[in-house]
PDB file of C-alpha atoms in Angstrom:
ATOM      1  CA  UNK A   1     195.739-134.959  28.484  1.00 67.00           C
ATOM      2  CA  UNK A   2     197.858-136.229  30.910  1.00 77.00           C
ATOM      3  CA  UNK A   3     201.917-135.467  31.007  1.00 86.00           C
ATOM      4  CA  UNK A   4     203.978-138.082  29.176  1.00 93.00           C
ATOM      5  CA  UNK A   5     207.067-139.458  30.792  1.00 96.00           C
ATOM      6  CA  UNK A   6     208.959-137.553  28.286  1.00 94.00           C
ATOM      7  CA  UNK A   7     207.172-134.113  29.201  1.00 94.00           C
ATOM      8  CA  UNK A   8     208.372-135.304  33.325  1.00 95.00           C
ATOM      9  CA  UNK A   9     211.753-135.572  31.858  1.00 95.00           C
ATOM     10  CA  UNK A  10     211.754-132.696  30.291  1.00 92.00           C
ATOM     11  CA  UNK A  11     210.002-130.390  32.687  1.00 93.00           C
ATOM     12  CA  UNK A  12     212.308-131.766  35.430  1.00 92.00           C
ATOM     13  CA  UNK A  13     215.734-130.742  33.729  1.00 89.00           C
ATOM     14  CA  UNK A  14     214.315-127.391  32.604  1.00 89.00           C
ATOM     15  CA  UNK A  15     213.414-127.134  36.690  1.00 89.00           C
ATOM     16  CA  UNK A  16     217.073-128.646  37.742  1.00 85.00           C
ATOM     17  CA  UNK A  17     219.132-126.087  35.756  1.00 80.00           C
ATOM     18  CA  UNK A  18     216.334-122.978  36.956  1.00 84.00           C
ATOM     19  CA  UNK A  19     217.721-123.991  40.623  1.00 83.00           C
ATOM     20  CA  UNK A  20     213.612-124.365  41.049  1.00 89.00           C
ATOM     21  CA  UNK A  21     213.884-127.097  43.502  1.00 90.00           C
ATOM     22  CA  UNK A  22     210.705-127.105  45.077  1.00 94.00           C
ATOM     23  CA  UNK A  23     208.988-126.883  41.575  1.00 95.00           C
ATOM     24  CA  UNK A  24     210.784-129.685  40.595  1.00 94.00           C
ATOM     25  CA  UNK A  25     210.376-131.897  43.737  1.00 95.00           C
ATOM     26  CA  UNK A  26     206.520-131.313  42.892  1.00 96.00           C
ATOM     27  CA  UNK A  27     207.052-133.996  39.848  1.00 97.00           C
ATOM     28  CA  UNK A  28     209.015-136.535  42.058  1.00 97.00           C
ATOM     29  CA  UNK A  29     207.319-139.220  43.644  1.00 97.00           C
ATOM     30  CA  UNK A  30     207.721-139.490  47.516  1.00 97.00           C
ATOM     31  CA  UNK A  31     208.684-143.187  47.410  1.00 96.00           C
ATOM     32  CA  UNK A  32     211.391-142.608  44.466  1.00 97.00           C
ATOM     33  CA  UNK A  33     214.143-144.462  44.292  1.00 95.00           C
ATOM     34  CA  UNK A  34     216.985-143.154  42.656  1.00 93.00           C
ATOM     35  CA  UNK A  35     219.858-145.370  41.156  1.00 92.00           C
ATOM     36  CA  UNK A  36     223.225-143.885  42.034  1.00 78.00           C
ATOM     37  CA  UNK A  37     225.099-146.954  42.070  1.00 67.00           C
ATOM     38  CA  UNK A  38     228.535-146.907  43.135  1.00 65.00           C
ATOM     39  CA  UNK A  39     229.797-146.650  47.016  1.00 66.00           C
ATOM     40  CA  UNK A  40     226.327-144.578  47.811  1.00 73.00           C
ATOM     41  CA  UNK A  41     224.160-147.058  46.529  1.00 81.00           C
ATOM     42  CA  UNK A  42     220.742-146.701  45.912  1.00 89.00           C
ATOM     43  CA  UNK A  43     218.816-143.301  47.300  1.00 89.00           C
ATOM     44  CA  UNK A  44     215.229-143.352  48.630  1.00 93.00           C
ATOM     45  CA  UNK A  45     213.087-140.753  49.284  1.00 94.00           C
ATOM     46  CA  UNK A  46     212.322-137.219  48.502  1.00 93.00           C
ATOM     47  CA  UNK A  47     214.780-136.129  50.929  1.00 94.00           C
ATOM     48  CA  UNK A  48     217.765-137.944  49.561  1.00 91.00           C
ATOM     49  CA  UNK A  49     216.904-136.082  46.310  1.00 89.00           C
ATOM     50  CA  UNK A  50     216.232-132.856  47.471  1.00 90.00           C
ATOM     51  CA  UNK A  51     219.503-133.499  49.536  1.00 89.00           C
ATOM     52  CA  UNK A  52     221.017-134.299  46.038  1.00 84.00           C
ATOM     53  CA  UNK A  53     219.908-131.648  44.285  1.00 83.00           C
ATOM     54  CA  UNK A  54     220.321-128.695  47.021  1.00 85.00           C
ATOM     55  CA  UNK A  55     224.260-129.981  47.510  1.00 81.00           C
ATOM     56  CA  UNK A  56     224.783-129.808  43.480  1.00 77.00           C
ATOM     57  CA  UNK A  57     223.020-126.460  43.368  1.00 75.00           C
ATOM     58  CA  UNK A  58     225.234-125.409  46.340  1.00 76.00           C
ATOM     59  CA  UNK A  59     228.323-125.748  45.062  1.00 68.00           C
ATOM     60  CA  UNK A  60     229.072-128.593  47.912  1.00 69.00           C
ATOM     61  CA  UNK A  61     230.095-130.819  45.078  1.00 73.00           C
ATOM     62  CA  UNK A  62     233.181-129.238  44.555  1.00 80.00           C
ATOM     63  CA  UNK A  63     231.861-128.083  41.490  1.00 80.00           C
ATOM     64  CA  UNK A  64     230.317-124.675  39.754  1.00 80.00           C
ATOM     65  CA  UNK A  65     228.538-123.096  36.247  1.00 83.00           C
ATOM     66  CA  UNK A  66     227.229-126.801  35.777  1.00 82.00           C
ATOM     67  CA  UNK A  67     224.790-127.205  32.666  1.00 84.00           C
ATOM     68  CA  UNK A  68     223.143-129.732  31.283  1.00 87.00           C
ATOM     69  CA  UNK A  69     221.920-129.921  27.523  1.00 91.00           C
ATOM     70  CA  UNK A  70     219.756-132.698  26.176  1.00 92.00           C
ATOM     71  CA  UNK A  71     221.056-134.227  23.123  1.00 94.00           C
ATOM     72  CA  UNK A  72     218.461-136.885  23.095  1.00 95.00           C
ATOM     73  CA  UNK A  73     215.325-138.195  23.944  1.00 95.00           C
ATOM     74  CA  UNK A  74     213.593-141.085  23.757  1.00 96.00           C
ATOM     75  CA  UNK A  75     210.201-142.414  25.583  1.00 95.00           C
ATOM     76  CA  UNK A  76     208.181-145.296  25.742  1.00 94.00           C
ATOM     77  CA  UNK A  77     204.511-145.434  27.802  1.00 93.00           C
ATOM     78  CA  UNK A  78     206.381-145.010  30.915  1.00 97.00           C
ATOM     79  CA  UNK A  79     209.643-144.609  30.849  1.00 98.00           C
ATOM     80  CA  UNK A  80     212.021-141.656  29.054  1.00 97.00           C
ATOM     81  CA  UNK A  81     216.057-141.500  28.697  1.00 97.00           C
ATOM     82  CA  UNK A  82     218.052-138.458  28.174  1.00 95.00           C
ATOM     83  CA  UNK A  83     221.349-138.462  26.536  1.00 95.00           C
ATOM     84  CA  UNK A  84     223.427-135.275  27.646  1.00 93.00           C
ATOM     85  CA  UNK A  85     226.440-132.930  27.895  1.00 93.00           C
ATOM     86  CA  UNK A  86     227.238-132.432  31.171  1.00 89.00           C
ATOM     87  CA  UNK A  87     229.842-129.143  31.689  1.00 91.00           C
ATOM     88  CA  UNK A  88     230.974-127.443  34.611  1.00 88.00           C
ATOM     89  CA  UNK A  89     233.607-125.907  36.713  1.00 90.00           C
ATOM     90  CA  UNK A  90     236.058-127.905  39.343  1.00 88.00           C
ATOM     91  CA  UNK A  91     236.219-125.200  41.994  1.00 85.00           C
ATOM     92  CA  UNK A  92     239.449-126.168  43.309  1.00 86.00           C
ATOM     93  CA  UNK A  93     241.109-126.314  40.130  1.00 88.00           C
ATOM     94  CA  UNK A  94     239.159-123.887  38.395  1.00 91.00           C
ATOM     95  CA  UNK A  95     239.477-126.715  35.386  1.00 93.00           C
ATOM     96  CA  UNK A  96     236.630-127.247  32.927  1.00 94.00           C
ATOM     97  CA  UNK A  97     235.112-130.574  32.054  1.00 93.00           C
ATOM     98  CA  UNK A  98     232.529-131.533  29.479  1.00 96.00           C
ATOM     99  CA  UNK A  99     231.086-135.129  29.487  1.00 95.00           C
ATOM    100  CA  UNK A 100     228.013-137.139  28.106  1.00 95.00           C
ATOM    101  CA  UNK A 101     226.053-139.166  30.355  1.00 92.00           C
ATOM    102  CA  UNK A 102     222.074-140.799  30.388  1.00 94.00           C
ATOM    103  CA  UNK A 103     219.741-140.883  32.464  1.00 94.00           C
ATOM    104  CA  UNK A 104     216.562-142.543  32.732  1.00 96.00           C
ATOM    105  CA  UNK A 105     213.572-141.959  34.785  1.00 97.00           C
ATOM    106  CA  UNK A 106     210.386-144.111  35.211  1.00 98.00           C
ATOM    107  CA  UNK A 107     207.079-142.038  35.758  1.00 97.00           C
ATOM    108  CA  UNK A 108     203.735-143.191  37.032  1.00 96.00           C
ATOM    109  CA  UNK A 109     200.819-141.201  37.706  1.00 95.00           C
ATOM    110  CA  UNK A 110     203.064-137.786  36.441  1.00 94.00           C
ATOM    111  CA  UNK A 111     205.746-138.653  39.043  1.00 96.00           C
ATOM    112  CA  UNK A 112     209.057-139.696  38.842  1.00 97.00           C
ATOM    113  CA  UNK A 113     209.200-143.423  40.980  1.00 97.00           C
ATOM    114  CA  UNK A 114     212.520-144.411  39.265  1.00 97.00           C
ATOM    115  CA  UNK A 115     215.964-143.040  38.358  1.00 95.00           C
ATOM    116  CA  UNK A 116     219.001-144.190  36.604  1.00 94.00           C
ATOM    117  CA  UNK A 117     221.877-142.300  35.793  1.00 90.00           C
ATOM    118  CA  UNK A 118     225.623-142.783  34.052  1.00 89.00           C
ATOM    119  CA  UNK A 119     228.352-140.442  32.990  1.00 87.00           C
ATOM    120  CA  UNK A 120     231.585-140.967  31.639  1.00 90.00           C
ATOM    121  CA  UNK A 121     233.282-140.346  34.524  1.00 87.00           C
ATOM    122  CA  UNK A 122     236.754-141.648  33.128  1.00 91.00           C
ATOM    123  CA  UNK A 123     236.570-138.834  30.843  1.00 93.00           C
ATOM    124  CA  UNK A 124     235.737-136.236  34.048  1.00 89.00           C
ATOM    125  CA  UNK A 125     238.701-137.353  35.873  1.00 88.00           C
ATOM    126  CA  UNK A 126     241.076-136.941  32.835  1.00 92.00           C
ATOM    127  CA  UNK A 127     239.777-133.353  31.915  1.00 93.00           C
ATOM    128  CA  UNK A 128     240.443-132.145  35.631  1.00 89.00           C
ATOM    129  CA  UNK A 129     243.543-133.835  35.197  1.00 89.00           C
ATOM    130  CA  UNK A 130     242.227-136.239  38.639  1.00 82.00           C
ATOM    131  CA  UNK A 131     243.842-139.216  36.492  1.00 77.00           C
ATOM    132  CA  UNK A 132     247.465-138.578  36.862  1.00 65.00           C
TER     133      UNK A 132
END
Protein backbone atom coordinates (compact mmCIF):
# COMPACT_ATOMS: atom_id res chain seq x y z
CA UNK A 1 0.00 0.00 0.00
CA UNK A 2 1.26 3.08 -0.95
CA UNK A 3 2.12 6.11 1.73
CA UNK A 4 -0.77 8.51 2.26
CA UNK A 5 -0.13 12.20 2.23
CA UNK A 6 -0.76 12.11 5.85
CA UNK A 7 1.95 9.27 6.49
CA UNK A 8 4.52 12.06 4.15
CA UNK A 9 3.47 14.55 6.67
CA UNK A 10 4.03 12.71 9.33
CA UNK A 11 7.20 10.88 8.47
CA UNK A 12 8.66 14.26 7.38
CA UNK A 13 8.23 16.10 10.86
CA UNK A 14 9.33 13.00 12.78
CA UNK A 15 12.61 13.35 10.19
CA UNK A 16 12.77 17.41 10.71
CA UNK A 17 12.96 17.31 14.54
CA UNK A 18 15.62 13.87 14.25
CA UNK A 19 17.95 16.59 12.38
CA UNK A 20 17.74 13.50 9.62
CA UNK A 21 17.98 15.76 6.72
CA UNK A 22 18.96 13.60 4.08
CA UNK A 23 16.23 11.03 5.19
CA UNK A 24 13.87 13.55 4.99
CA UNK A 25 14.91 15.21 1.66
CA UNK A 26 14.32 11.49 0.34
CA UNK A 27 10.32 12.29 0.64
CA UNK A 28 10.61 15.79 -1.07
CA UNK A 29 10.05 16.13 -4.55
CA UNK A 30 12.94 17.75 -6.63
CA UNK A 31 10.63 20.27 -8.33
CA UNK A 32 8.90 21.36 -4.85
CA UNK A 33 7.82 24.47 -4.37
CA UNK A 34 7.57 25.71 -1.08
CA UNK A 35 5.24 28.69 -0.03
CA UNK A 36 7.11 31.03 2.28
CA UNK A 37 5.37 34.05 1.39
CA UNK A 38 6.49 37.19 2.75
CA UNK A 39 9.77 39.27 1.48
CA UNK A 40 11.42 35.65 0.40
CA UNK A 41 8.71 34.66 -1.65
CA UNK A 42 8.19 31.48 -2.99
CA UNK A 43 11.24 28.68 -2.71
CA UNK A 44 11.97 26.13 -5.47
CA UNK A 45 13.94 23.32 -5.40
CA UNK A 46 15.47 20.77 -3.20
CA UNK A 47 18.22 23.01 -2.49
CA UNK A 48 16.25 25.94 -1.20
CA UNK A 49 14.81 23.37 1.27
CA UNK A 50 17.67 21.62 2.26
CA UNK A 51 19.13 25.25 2.54
CA UNK A 52 16.02 25.84 4.81
CA UNK A 53 16.22 23.14 6.81
CA UNK A 54 20.22 22.89 7.37
CA UNK A 55 20.10 26.91 8.50
CA UNK A 56 17.10 26.06 11.11
CA UNK A 57 18.96 22.97 12.28
CA UNK A 58 22.10 25.19 12.53
CA UNK A 59 21.13 27.53 14.74
CA UNK A 60 21.64 30.35 11.82
CA UNK A 61 18.12 31.41 12.56
CA UNK A 62 18.93 33.05 15.55
CA UNK A 63 17.16 30.50 17.22
CA UNK A 64 17.81 27.08 19.44
CA UNK A 65 15.92 23.81 21.36
CA UNK A 66 13.15 24.35 18.59
CA UNK A 67 10.29 21.60 18.69
CA UNK A 68 7.51 21.02 16.96
CA UNK A 69 4.37 18.98 18.23
CA UNK A 70 1.43 18.11 16.04
CA UNK A 71 -1.80 19.00 17.49
CA UNK A 72 -3.67 18.11 14.41
CA UNK A 73 -4.06 16.39 11.38
CA UNK A 74 -6.14 16.28 8.72
CA UNK A 75 -5.79 14.65 5.00
CA UNK A 76 -7.62 14.39 2.00
CA UNK A 77 -6.38 12.04 -1.26
CA UNK A 78 -3.54 14.31 -1.67
CA UNK A 79 -3.10 16.80 0.43
CA UNK A 80 -2.48 16.83 4.58
CA UNK A 81 -2.35 19.99 7.12
CA UNK A 82 -0.72 20.03 10.41
CA UNK A 83 -1.75 22.27 13.14
CA UNK A 84 1.26 22.81 15.67
CA UNK A 85 3.14 24.26 18.67
CA UNK A 86 6.06 25.66 17.62
CA UNK A 87 8.71 26.41 20.83
CA UNK A 88 12.13 27.41 20.91
CA UNK A 89 14.92 29.48 22.18
CA UNK A 90 15.92 33.25 20.85
CA UNK A 91 19.68 32.88 21.16
CA UNK A 92 20.35 36.41 21.63
CA UNK A 93 17.90 36.90 24.22
CA UNK A 94 17.91 33.62 25.60
CA UNK A 95 13.83 34.33 25.67
CA UNK A 96 11.37 31.49 25.11
CA UNK A 97 8.50 31.56 22.67
CA UNK A 98 5.70 29.11 22.06
CA UNK A 99 3.36 29.63 19.01
CA UNK A 100 0.81 27.63 16.81
CA UNK A 101 1.15 27.64 13.22
CA UNK A 102 -0.14 25.14 9.97
CA UNK A 103 1.25 23.87 7.48
CA UNK A 104 0.18 22.11 4.53
CA UNK A 105 1.92 19.97 2.10
CA UNK A 106 0.67 18.48 -1.25
CA UNK A 107 2.13 14.92 -2.10
CA UNK A 108 2.16 13.08 -5.38
CA UNK A 109 3.70 9.93 -6.13
CA UNK A 110 5.00 9.78 -2.06
CA UNK A 111 6.70 13.19 -2.54
CA UNK A 112 6.15 16.37 -1.24
CA UNK A 113 5.51 18.89 -4.66
CA UNK A 114 3.81 21.60 -2.48
CA UNK A 115 4.21 23.53 0.79
CA UNK A 116 2.36 26.06 2.73
CA UNK A 117 3.13 27.30 5.95
CA UNK A 118 1.75 30.11 8.69
CA UNK A 119 2.59 30.94 12.25
CA UNK A 120 1.45 33.46 14.47
CA UNK A 121 4.22 35.43 14.21
CA UNK A 122 2.58 38.50 16.10
CA UNK A 123 2.54 36.33 19.01
CA UNK A 124 6.59 35.36 18.40
CA UNK A 125 7.54 38.89 18.35
CA UNK A 126 5.61 39.75 21.60
CA UNK A 127 7.02 36.70 23.62
CA UNK A 128 10.72 37.78 22.69
CA UNK A 129 9.57 41.02 23.61
CA UNK A 130 10.66 42.10 19.48
CA UNK A 131 7.26 44.22 19.71
CA UNK A 132 8.22 47.02 21.92
Amino acid sequence: MAATAGDVHRRIVELYGAGRIDEGLALVDPGVIDHRGGSDGDHHGLAAWREKWERALSGGTGFHDMSVTVEQNICTDDLSTNVYLSRGTHTASGRRYEVRGMDMIRVRDGRIVEHWAIRDSVAMRHQLGLDQ
